[in-house]
Coordinates of C-alpha atoms in Angstrom, one line a residue:
M1 CA -12.0 145.3 38.9
A2 CA -14.3 142.3 39.3
R3 CA -14.5 142.4 35.6
K4 CA -10.8 142.6 34.7
K5 CA -10.3 139.6 37.3
K6 CA -12.8 137.8 35.4
M7 CA -11.2 138.3 32.2
G8 CA -7.8 137.4 33.2
P9 CA -8.4 133.5 33.5
V10 CA -9.9 133.5 30.0
I11 CA -6.9 135.5 28.3
A12 CA -4.7 133.0 30.0
G13 CA -6.6 130.3 28.7
V14 CA -6.6 131.6 25.2
I15 CA -2.7 132.0 25.5
L16 CA -2.4 128.7 26.7
L17 CA -4.8 127.4 23.8
V18 CA -2.3 129.1 21.4
V19 CA 0.7 128.0 22.8
I20 CA -0.5 124.5 22.6
G21 CA -1.6 125.2 18.8
M22 CA 2.0 126.4 18.1
I23 CA 3.6 123.2 19.9
V24 CA 1.4 120.9 18.0
V25 CA 2.0 122.6 14.5
G26 CA 5.6 122.8 15.4
T27 CA 5.6 119.0 16.1
K28 CA 4.0 118.4 13.1
L29 CA 6.3 120.6 11.0
I30 CA 9.2 118.9 12.9
Q31 CA 7.7 115.2 11.9
R32 CA 7.3 116.2 8.5
Y33 CA 10.4 118.0 7.6
V34 CA 13.0 116.6 10.1
P35 CA 14.6 113.3 8.7
S36 CA 14.1 110.1 10.5
D37 CA 16.8 108.5 12.4
E38 CA 15.0 105.1 12.3
R39 CA 17.4 102.4 11.5
Q40 CA 16.1 99.3 9.0
D41 CA 16.7 95.9 10.4
L42 CA 19.2 94.6 8.2
T43 CA 18.8 90.9 8.7
E44 CA 15.2 91.6 7.7
Y45 CA 16.3 93.8 4.7
Y46 CA 18.6 90.9 3.3
G47 CA 15.8 88.2 4.0
L48 CA 18.0 86.4 6.4
T49 CA 17.2 83.5 9.3
D50 CA 18.8 84.1 12.5
S51 CA 21.3 81.1 11.6
Q52 CA 24.7 82.2 11.4
E53 CA 25.2 80.0 7.8
S54 CA 22.4 82.0 6.1
M55 CA 24.2 84.5 3.9
A56 CA 22.6 87.1 1.4
L57 CA 23.4 87.2 -2.4
V58 CA 23.8 90.6 -3.8
L59 CA 24.5 90.4 -7.7
N60 CA 25.5 93.1 -10.0
D61 CA 24.3 95.8 -7.9
Q62 CA 20.8 94.0 -7.1
V63 CA 19.9 92.5 -3.7
T64 CA 18.4 89.0 -4.7
D65 CA 16.3 86.5 -3.0
I66 CA 18.9 84.0 -3.2
K67 CA 20.3 82.8 -0.1
A68 CA 23.6 81.5 -0.3
R69 CA 25.4 79.4 2.8
Y70 CA 28.5 80.6 5.0
L71 CA 30.2 77.5 6.6
D72 CA 33.7 77.4 7.9
G73 CA 34.5 80.8 6.3
V74 CA 33.3 79.3 2.8
V75 CA 30.6 80.7 0.5
Y76 CA 28.3 77.9 -0.7
V77 CA 25.7 78.8 -3.6
D78 CA 23.1 76.2 -4.5
Y79 CA 23.6 74.3 -7.9
N80 CA 20.9 75.9 -9.8
T81 CA 21.9 79.4 -8.9
V82 CA 25.4 78.5 -10.1
H83 CA 24.4 76.7 -13.4
D84 CA 21.5 79.2 -14.2
L85 CA 23.5 82.3 -13.5
F86 CA 27.4 81.8 -13.1
N87 CA 28.4 78.6 -15.4
T88 CA 26.0 76.2 -17.3
R89 CA 29.1 74.0 -17.9
F90 CA 28.8 72.7 -14.5
Y91 CA 26.4 69.4 -14.4
W92 CA 25.0 67.8 -11.2
D93 CA 24.1 64.1 -11.3
A94 CA 21.6 63.9 -8.7
N95 CA 21.1 60.1 -9.4
E96 CA 24.8 59.3 -8.7
N97 CA 25.8 62.1 -6.5
L98 CA 28.6 63.5 -8.8
L99 CA 29.2 66.7 -10.0
L100 CA 31.2 67.0 -13.4
Y101 CA 32.8 70.0 -15.4
T102 CA 34.2 69.6 -18.5
L103 CA 37.3 71.6 -19.8
P104 CA 38.4 71.9 -23.5
D105 CA 41.0 68.7 -22.8
A106 CA 39.8 67.4 -19.5
L107 CA 36.8 65.8 -17.5
L108 CA 36.5 67.0 -13.6
T109 CA 34.7 64.5 -11.4
I110 CA 33.8 65.8 -8.1
P111 CA 32.2 63.5 -5.5
S112 CA 30.0 65.1 -2.9
G113 CA 31.1 65.5 0.7
G114 CA 35.1 65.6 -0.1
N115 CA 37.9 68.3 -0.7
T116 CA 39.2 66.1 -3.8
Y117 CA 38.2 65.8 -7.5
Q118 CA 39.5 63.8 -10.6
Q119 CA 40.8 65.7 -13.4
N120 CA 41.1 63.0 -15.8
K121 CA 43.2 60.6 -14.1
D122 CA 44.7 62.9 -11.9
T123 CA 43.5 63.6 -8.1
M124 CA 43.4 67.4 -7.4
T125 CA 42.9 68.3 -3.5
V126 CA 41.7 71.9 -2.4
D127 CA 41.4 73.0 1.4
Y128 CA 37.6 73.1 1.4
T129 CA 34.4 70.6 1.1
I130 CA 33.5 71.3 -2.6
V131 CA 30.1 69.7 -2.7
R132 CA 27.7 69.8 0.1
N133 CA 24.3 67.9 0.0
D134 CA 21.5 69.6 2.2
K135 CA 18.2 67.3 1.8
D136 CA 17.1 67.8 -1.7
T137 CA 19.4 70.8 -2.2
M138 CA 23.4 70.7 -3.5
Y139 CA 25.4 73.3 -2.7
M140 CA 28.8 74.3 -4.3
A141 CA 31.7 76.0 -2.7
L142 CA 32.1 79.5 -4.5
D143 CA 35.7 79.4 -4.5
F144 CA 35.8 76.5 -6.9
V145 CA 33.0 78.0 -9.0
K146 CA 35.0 81.0 -9.5
Q147 CA 38.0 78.6 -10.6
F148 CA 36.2 78.1 -14.0
S149 CA 33.9 81.2 -14.1
D150 CA 33.8 84.7 -15.1
L151 CA 32.7 86.4 -11.9
T152 CA 34.4 88.1 -8.7
Y153 CA 32.8 87.9 -5.3
T154 CA 33.7 89.7 -1.8
V155 CA 32.2 88.6 1.5
Y156 CA 30.9 90.9 4.2
E157 CA 29.8 90.1 7.6
N158 CA 27.3 91.5 10.3
P159 CA 24.9 90.8 8.5
N160 CA 26.5 87.8 6.2
R161 CA 26.5 88.8 2.5
V162 CA 28.4 88.0 -0.5
V163 CA 28.8 90.7 -3.4
I164 CA 29.0 89.1 -7.1
Y165 CA 30.0 90.5 -10.2
T166 CA 29.4 88.7 -13.6
E167 CA 28.6 91.6 -15.9
W168 CA 31.4 93.8 -17.1
G169 CA 31.7 96.9 -18.7
D170 CA 31.0 100.8 -18.2
V171 CA 29.5 101.9 -14.9
E172 CA 28.1 105.1 -13.9
T173 CA 29.4 106.0 -10.3
I174 CA 28.7 109.0 -8.1
E175 CA 30.7 110.5 -5.2
V176 CA 29.2 111.5 -1.9
K177 CA 30.2 115.4 -1.3
R178 CA 28.6 115.4 2.3
D179 CA 28.1 112.7 4.8
S180 CA 24.8 111.5 4.8
Q181 CA 22.6 108.4 5.1
L182 CA 21.5 105.2 2.6
R183 CA 17.5 105.0 2.9
L184 CA 15.6 102.2 2.1
K185 CA 13.3 104.4 -0.3
G186 CA 13.5 107.9 -1.6
G187 CA 12.2 109.8 1.2
I188 CA 13.6 111.4 4.7
K189 CA 11.2 109.3 6.6
S190 CA 12.5 106.0 5.2
P191 CA 14.3 103.9 7.4
I192 CA 18.2 104.0 6.9
L193 CA 20.4 101.2 5.7
C194 CA 23.5 102.6 6.2
D195 CA 25.7 105.8 6.8
V196 CA 27.6 107.2 3.6
Q197 CA 30.6 109.4 4.0
K198 CA 32.1 112.0 2.2
G199 CA 34.2 110.8 -0.9
Q200 CA 32.5 107.7 -1.0
V201 CA 31.6 106.4 -4.4
L202 CA 28.5 104.7 -5.3
D203 CA 27.1 103.0 -8.3
V204 CA 24.1 104.7 -9.8
L205 CA 21.1 102.7 -10.5
E206 CA 18.4 105.2 -11.3
T207 CA 18.4 109.2 -10.9
G208 CA 15.0 110.9 -9.8
E209 CA 14.5 114.5 -9.3
K210 CA 15.2 114.7 -5.4
W211 CA 16.7 110.9 -4.9
T212 CA 19.0 108.8 -6.7
K213 CA 19.0 105.1 -6.3
V214 CA 22.6 103.5 -5.4
C215 CA 24.4 100.7 -4.5
T216 CA 27.3 100.7 -2.2
T217 CA 30.4 98.8 -2.6
D218 CA 29.4 96.2 0.4
G219 CA 26.1 95.5 -1.2
Y220 CA 23.5 98.0 0.1
V221 CA 20.9 99.4 -2.3
G222 CA 18.9 102.4 -1.6
Y223 CA 18.5 106.0 -2.0
V224 CA 20.5 109.2 -1.2
K225 CA 19.1 112.7 -1.3
N226 CA 20.7 114.3 -4.5
N227 CA 22.0 117.6 -2.6
Y228 CA 24.4 115.2 -0.8
L229 CA 25.7 113.8 -4.0
G230 CA 28.8 115.4 -6.2
D231 CA 30.5 114.5 -9.3
R232 CA 29.3 111.5 -11.6
N233 CA 32.0 109.7 -13.4
T234 CA 31.9 106.3 -15.6
I235 CA 34.4 103.6 -14.7
T236 CA 34.9 100.1 -16.6
R237 CA 34.2 97.2 -14.4
S238 CA 36.6 94.3 -15.7
N239 CA 37.8 90.8 -14.7
E240 CA 41.0 88.9 -15.8
F241 CA 39.3 85.8 -16.3
E242 CA 40.3 84.0 -19.1
E243 CA 37.6 81.8 -21.2
P244 CA 38.9 78.3 -22.4
V245 CA 39.9 78.0 -25.8
F246 CA 38.4 75.3 -27.7
T247 CA 39.8 73.4 -30.6
H248 CA 38.1 71.4 -33.3
I249 CA 38.9 68.8 -35.9
T250 CA 38.0 70.4 -39.3
K251 CA 38.4 69.7 -42.9
D252 CA 40.1 71.7 -45.6
F253 CA 37.5 71.0 -47.9
T254 CA 33.8 71.3 -48.3
I255 CA 32.2 68.8 -47.0
E256 CA 29.8 66.6 -49.2
M257 CA 28.1 63.9 -47.0
A258 CA 25.4 61.6 -47.5
W259 CA 23.5 59.5 -45.0
H260 CA 23.4 55.8 -45.9
Q261 CA 20.6 54.1 -44.1
V262 CA 21.7 50.3 -43.1
T263 CA 19.1 48.2 -41.5
T264 CA 21.1 44.8 -41.5
K265 CA 24.8 43.9 -41.5
D266 CA 24.4 42.3 -44.9
A267 CA 23.3 45.5 -46.3
N268 CA 26.9 47.1 -46.0
S269 CA 27.8 44.6 -49.2
N270 CA 25.8 46.8 -51.1
V271 CA 28.1 50.3 -50.6
A272 CA 29.9 49.8 -53.9
T273 CA 26.4 49.8 -55.7
V274 CA 25.1 52.8 -53.7
L275 CA 28.2 54.9 -54.2
Q276 CA 28.7 54.0 -58.2
N277 CA 26.5 56.7 -59.5
T278 CA 27.5 59.7 -56.9
K279 CA 29.8 62.3 -57.7
G280 CA 32.0 64.1 -55.4
I281 CA 30.9 62.2 -51.9
N282 CA 33.8 62.7 -49.6
V283 CA 31.8 61.6 -46.3
I284 CA 29.4 58.7 -45.9
S285 CA 27.7 58.4 -42.9
P286 CA 26.1 54.7 -42.3
T287 CA 23.2 54.2 -39.7
W288 CA 25.2 51.6 -37.8
F289 CA 24.9 52.2 -34.0
Y290 CA 21.9 52.3 -31.6
L291 CA 21.3 52.7 -28.1
K292 CA 20.3 49.1 -27.0
N293 CA 19.3 49.4 -23.4
S294 CA 19.2 51.9 -20.4
N295 CA 22.5 50.6 -19.5
G296 CA 24.2 52.5 -22.3
D297 CA 25.0 49.3 -24.5
I298 CA 25.0 49.7 -28.2
G299 CA 24.2 47.7 -31.1
S300 CA 26.4 47.7 -33.9
L301 CA 26.0 46.8 -37.7
A302 CA 29.5 48.1 -38.7
T303 CA 31.9 46.0 -41.0
S304 CA 35.6 46.5 -41.6
D305 CA 35.1 45.7 -45.4
Y306 CA 32.7 48.8 -45.9
V307 CA 35.0 51.2 -44.3
N308 CA 37.8 49.6 -46.1
Y309 CA 36.1 50.3 -49.5
C310 CA 35.0 53.7 -48.6
H311 CA 38.7 54.6 -47.7
Q312 CA 40.0 53.0 -51.0
Q313 CA 37.7 55.5 -52.7
G314 CA 39.0 58.6 -50.7
I315 CA 35.7 58.8 -48.6
E316 CA 35.7 59.0 -45.1
V317 CA 33.3 57.2 -42.7
W318 CA 31.3 58.9 -39.9
G319 CA 29.3 56.2 -38.3
L320 CA 25.8 57.3 -37.1
V321 CA 24.4 56.6 -33.8
S322 CA 20.8 56.6 -33.0
N323 CA 18.5 56.8 -29.7
L324 CA 15.5 55.6 -31.5
T325 CA 14.9 52.3 -32.9
E326 CA 12.5 49.2 -32.3
N327 CA 15.0 48.1 -29.8
T328 CA 14.9 51.2 -27.6
T329 CA 12.6 53.7 -25.8
V330 CA 12.3 57.2 -24.9
E331 CA 12.8 56.2 -21.1
D332 CA 16.0 54.1 -22.1
T333 CA 17.3 57.6 -23.5
T334 CA 16.3 59.4 -20.6
Y335 CA 18.0 57.1 -18.0
V336 CA 21.2 56.9 -19.6
M337 CA 21.3 60.7 -20.5
T338 CA 20.9 61.4 -16.5
H339 CA 22.9 58.5 -15.0
T340 CA 26.7 59.1 -15.5
S341 CA 27.7 55.4 -15.3
A342 CA 25.3 54.5 -18.3
R343 CA 26.4 57.7 -20.2
Q344 CA 30.0 56.9 -19.9
N345 CA 29.4 53.4 -20.5
L346 CA 27.9 54.4 -23.9
V347 CA 30.8 56.9 -24.9
N348 CA 33.4 54.3 -24.3
Q349 CA 31.6 51.7 -26.1
L350 CA 31.0 54.2 -29.2
I351 CA 34.9 54.9 -29.3
S352 CA 35.7 51.3 -28.8
E353 CA 33.8 50.6 -32.1
A354 CA 35.1 53.9 -34.0
I355 CA 38.6 52.6 -32.8
S356 CA 38.3 48.9 -33.8
Y357 CA 36.6 49.7 -37.2
N358 CA 39.0 52.5 -38.0
L359 CA 36.2 55.1 -38.5
D360 CA 37.1 59.0 -39.3
G361 CA 34.0 60.2 -37.5
I362 CA 31.0 59.5 -35.5
N363 CA 27.5 61.3 -36.4
L364 CA 25.6 61.6 -33.2
D365 CA 21.6 61.5 -34.2
F366 CA 19.7 62.0 -30.9
E367 CA 16.3 62.8 -31.6
S368 CA 12.7 63.3 -29.5
L369 CA 14.4 64.2 -26.6
S370 CA 12.7 66.3 -23.5
S371 CA 13.9 69.3 -22.3
E372 CA 14.2 67.4 -18.8
V373 CA 17.1 65.4 -20.3
G374 CA 18.6 68.6 -22.1
D375 CA 21.4 68.9 -20.0
G376 CA 22.5 65.4 -19.8
Y377 CA 22.4 65.4 -23.4
I378 CA 24.8 68.2 -23.3
Q379 CA 26.9 66.7 -21.0
F380 CA 27.0 63.5 -23.1
I381 CA 28.3 65.4 -25.9
R382 CA 31.1 67.1 -24.0
E383 CA 32.2 63.6 -22.7
L384 CA 31.8 62.0 -25.9
S385 CA 33.8 64.8 -27.7
L386 CA 36.9 64.4 -25.2
K387 CA 37.1 60.9 -26.1
C388 CA 36.9 61.5 -29.6
A389 CA 39.5 64.3 -29.8
N390 CA 42.1 62.0 -28.0
N391 CA 41.7 59.6 -30.8
G392 CA 41.2 61.9 -33.8
I393 CA 37.8 61.0 -34.4
V394 CA 35.7 63.8 -36.1
L395 CA 32.2 64.4 -33.8
S396 CA 29.4 65.8 -35.7
V397 CA 25.8 66.5 -34.1
D398 CA 22.5 66.4 -36.0
N399 CA 20.2 69.2 -34.9
Y400 CA 16.5 70.1 -35.3
V401 CA 15.9 73.5 -36.9
P402 CA 16.1 76.0 -34.3
S403 CA 12.8 76.6 -32.8
E404 CA 11.5 77.7 -29.3
Y405 CA 10.9 74.2 -28.3
T406 CA 14.3 72.9 -29.3
A407 CA 16.4 75.5 -27.4
F408 CA 17.3 72.9 -24.7
Y409 CA 19.5 71.3 -27.4
N410 CA 22.1 74.4 -27.0
R411 CA 24.0 74.6 -30.1
A412 CA 26.1 77.0 -29.1
E413 CA 27.6 74.8 -26.3
Q414 CA 27.3 71.8 -28.7
A415 CA 29.7 73.8 -31.0
N416 CA 32.1 74.1 -28.3
F417 CA 33.1 70.5 -28.2
A418 CA 31.6 68.9 -31.4
D419 CA 33.3 69.6 -34.5
Y420 CA 30.4 69.9 -36.7
I421 CA 26.8 70.7 -36.2
V422 CA 24.5 69.3 -39.0
I423 CA 21.2 71.2 -39.5
M424 CA 18.6 68.8 -40.5
A425 CA 16.5 71.2 -42.6
Y426 CA 13.8 69.0 -43.8
D427 CA 10.6 67.6 -42.2
E428 CA 9.1 71.0 -42.4
H429 CA 5.9 69.4 -42.7
Y430 CA 5.9 65.9 -41.3
G431 CA 3.4 62.7 -41.0
G432 CA 1.2 63.5 -37.9
G433 CA 1.9 67.4 -37.9
G434 CA -1.6 68.2 -38.9
E435 CA -1.0 70.0 -42.2
V436 CA 0.1 69.3 -45.4
G437 CA 3.0 71.3 -47.2
S438 CA 6.6 71.2 -48.4
V439 CA 9.3 69.2 -46.6
A440 CA 11.9 72.0 -46.9
S441 CA 10.8 75.3 -48.7
I442 CA 13.6 77.8 -49.4
G443 CA 12.3 80.3 -47.0
W444 CA 12.1 77.8 -44.1
V445 CA 15.6 76.5 -44.9
T446 CA 17.1 80.0 -45.3
E447 CA 15.6 81.0 -41.7
A448 CA 17.1 77.8 -40.3
V449 CA 20.4 78.6 -41.2
E450 CA 20.3 82.4 -40.4
N451 CA 19.0 81.0 -36.8
T452 CA 21.8 78.2 -36.7
L453 CA 24.4 80.8 -37.3
K454 CA 23.3 83.0 -34.4
E455 CA 24.7 80.0 -32.2
V456 CA 27.4 78.3 -34.3
P457 CA 30.3 79.5 -36.3
A458 CA 29.7 79.0 -40.1
E459 CA 32.8 77.1 -40.5
Q460 CA 31.3 74.3 -38.2
T461 CA 27.8 74.2 -39.8
I462 CA 26.6 71.6 -42.4
L463 CA 23.6 72.0 -44.0
G464 CA 21.2 68.9 -44.3
C465 CA 19.2 68.6 -47.3
P466 CA 16.4 66.1 -48.5
F467 CA 16.5 63.7 -51.3
Y468 CA 12.8 62.7 -50.7
T469 CA 9.5 64.5 -50.6
K470 CA 6.0 63.6 -49.5
L471 CA 3.1 62.9 -51.7
W472 CA 0.0 63.8 -49.6
S473 CA -3.1 62.5 -50.1
L474 CA -6.4 64.3 -48.8
T475 CA -9.3 62.1 -48.4
P476 CA -12.7 63.6 -47.9
V477 CA -14.4 62.9 -44.7
E478 CA -18.1 62.0 -45.0
P479 CA -19.9 64.1 -42.6
E480 CA -22.0 61.8 -39.7
E481 CA -25.7 62.3 -40.2
E482 CA -27.8 62.0 -37.0
E483 CA -31.6 61.3 -37.2
T484 CA -33.7 63.4 -34.8
E485 CA -37.4 63.1 -34.2
E486 CA -37.7 67.4 -34.2
E487 CA -35.2 69.9 -34.9
T488 CA -35.2 73.5 -33.3
P489 CA -33.4 76.3 -34.5
D490 CA -31.0 76.1 -31.6
D491 CA -30.4 72.3 -32.9
E492 CA -29.4 73.5 -36.4
A493 CA -26.9 76.0 -35.1
A494 CA -25.3 73.7 -32.9
E495 CA -24.8 71.0 -36.1
E496 CA -23.3 73.7 -38.1
E497 CA -20.8 74.5 -35.3
V498 CA -19.9 70.6 -35.3
A499 CA -19.8 70.6 -38.9
E500 CA -17.2 73.7 -39.0
D501 CA -14.9 72.0 -36.6
S502 CA -15.0 68.6 -37.8
P503 CA -11.9 67.7 -40.6
A504 CA -12.6 68.3 -44.1
Y505 CA -10.5 65.5 -44.9
T506 CA -8.0 62.9 -43.6
I507 CA -4.1 63.2 -44.4
G508 CA -2.2 60.5 -45.4
Y509 CA 1.5 60.4 -47.0
E510 CA 4.3 58.5 -48.5
N511 CA 7.9 59.1 -48.7
L512 CA 9.1 59.1 -52.0
G513 CA 12.4 59.9 -53.8
M514 CA 13.0 62.2 -56.7
D515 CA 12.4 60.0 -59.6
T516 CA 9.3 58.3 -57.9
S517 CA 7.6 61.5 -57.0
K518 CA 8.1 62.9 -60.6
R519 CA 6.8 59.6 -62.0
R520 CA 3.9 59.3 -59.8
L521 CA 2.7 62.8 -60.9
E522 CA 3.2 61.6 -64.9
L523 CA 1.3 58.2 -64.2
N524 CA -1.7 60.2 -63.3
G525 CA -1.6 62.9 -65.8
A526 CA -0.5 65.7 -63.5
T527 CA 1.9 68.4 -64.2
Y528 CA 3.9 70.8 -62.0
S529 CA 5.0 74.4 -62.3
W530 CA 7.7 76.6 -60.1
S531 CA 6.6 78.0 -57.1
N532 CA 8.9 81.1 -55.9
E533 CA 7.5 81.1 -52.6
Y534 CA 8.3 77.9 -51.8
G535 CA 11.5 77.5 -54.2
Q536 CA 10.1 73.9 -55.5
N537 CA 8.1 72.6 -58.4
Y538 CA 4.5 72.0 -57.1
G539 CA 2.1 69.5 -58.8
E540 CA -1.2 67.9 -57.7
F541 CA -3.9 65.6 -59.1
E542 CA -7.1 63.7 -57.9
K543 CA -7.9 59.9 -58.1
D544 CA -10.9 58.1 -56.9
G545 CA -11.9 61.4 -55.0
V546 CA -8.8 61.8 -52.9
T547 CA -6.6 64.9 -53.7
Y548 CA -2.9 64.2 -53.9
Q549 CA -0.1 67.1 -53.4
V550 CA 3.6 67.2 -53.9
W551 CA 6.3 69.7 -53.3
L552 CA 9.2 68.1 -55.5
E553 CA 12.8 68.0 -54.4
D554 CA 15.0 68.1 -57.7
A555 CA 17.8 69.8 -59.1
D556 CA 16.4 73.5 -58.9
S557 CA 15.5 72.9 -55.3
I558 CA 18.5 71.4 -54.3
A559 CA 20.5 74.3 -56.4
L560 CA 18.6 77.2 -54.2
K561 CA 19.5 75.3 -51.1
L562 CA 23.2 74.9 -51.8
D563 CA 23.0 78.7 -52.8
V564 CA 22.2 79.2 -49.1
M565 CA 25.1 77.1 -47.9
K566 CA 27.5 78.8 -50.5
S567 CA 26.3 82.4 -49.5
N568 CA 26.9 81.9 -45.8
Q569 CA 30.2 79.9 -46.2
L570 CA 29.1 76.7 -44.4
A571 CA 31.3 73.8 -44.1
G572 CA 29.5 71.9 -46.3
C573 CA 26.2 69.8 -46.8
S574 CA 24.6 66.3 -46.1
F575 CA 21.7 64.6 -47.9
W576 CA 19.0 62.4 -46.6
K577 CA 19.2 59.5 -47.9
L578 CA 21.3 57.6 -50.3
G579 CA 19.0 55.9 -52.7
F580 CA 16.3 58.5 -52.8
E581 CA 18.4 60.9 -55.4
T582 CA 18.3 61.1 -59.1
Q583 CA 21.7 60.2 -61.1
S584 CA 21.5 63.6 -62.3
I585 CA 21.5 65.7 -59.2
W586 CA 25.2 65.0 -58.5
D587 CA 26.3 67.2 -61.3
T588 CA 24.4 70.0 -59.4
I589 CA 25.8 69.4 -56.1
I590 CA 29.4 69.0 -57.1
K591 CA 29.1 72.5 -58.5
Y592 CA 29.0 73.8 -55.0
T593 CA 31.2 71.4 -53.3
D594 CA 34.2 71.2 -55.7

């Protein structure tokens, strides 16, 4: 009996341990397989502050890091977000605290801090503050943005968030077949964002084996377990926004334009001589106007006699305006483009000159701009285009060949407002570029047209071609000799490396017209031959130890370029510059422009 009594506690202890073990195992199983009921802190989820003004922005089924503001029941979004994501046509002048928006037929001017704005000369009023400044950030009322932008939005509170859509088309959706929860991540232990009910429809973002990433109508993005989801469907998300319709002044003939470089008023009297040997020219663009200072004032070389003579010959005059002369600086251009008062002064002076001299058009030739003034430059084109259209004046804009570095010239937006976009398809190789080569090889020109047409309609595109070429000179550089008392193998290796990195020659060039370049080859006993690669005749010679190279522009090379114009059904062609051409080149040109 004593032994049995001693075994009793042992057995009880074992049973207790088993029970405890079962409890531990059961607890772990419960912890592992029972869904968590933890709720996600939604203020943290949306990255909101404690301020009642802070508002999350959910864009196209994605929770963004962007924070809007919610003031007096109105949603405000910062300017950069509006410009970059919703509507690039809004332009904010931070220097003069003005917001500008350009319609096809009107300029809207919106001062900061008020509920009124000017639409041309009319005063318009809304029932909210349109523009608010908060230190260095400008916020725009989303209601105002929506008036002019292809977007929809819905506001939700507790927590504050705005759900915005700017993308339209087919969207995959899925229906909830049993009440469940939307979780932060794909797992039953992930915190719950919100409950979802049977029959609720969700946008499908990603589908996994056990969980599907979805977005709710009210802007929660998370995961629902697949066995709680039912039928999938495809809906078409759309908006009834009407894009503005732009109209242009276009010619019913193929444009054959030539630039006429005029450096003094007296030079205008030579126009008859300049034109006497040409054929088919229907537009001439004299280099008459130039930016004079940072106030937006212009200098002018225009004369009425020049215009009258050209009109008598059936030739339109599109006066060219440049931003770079000996009178102005890059800083002047930057200031004018980024200050509305100076920019509009420039616009008004150009229009006044065009009206005074009965010009048919303005040719805008602003070059060497920095990306920082890109938006201001585009706004300048918008503002100038409105005044041109109101006065029946053609606006054409000269553009570099498209490249990564000139993307900010925004040719697509230029084409909305300007009548013609001119490709300056020359200076493929230029002085200071570090290498010699053709001014306009055919492959480069073809690519320039193809890339421009990705942004600009063909009927608005004019191909600019060169009447000039460059005669390159390559002068050998004598290696510098250094005297050393003793050379080691390491010294020799270093010396060879320096020699390899040193230039073999210095590069010089002359800009020559068609006749002069061929004559220069002939005077030096050189011949030239056709290059299919460049679409040009190439020649070279040596003189006094210097090598000279030239890729000629002539009837053969111009014909290839005009083939590109014709095959792409462009609006026409233009040539830089009058006086550099041969008389016979016009016979080639009119075959493509008649």
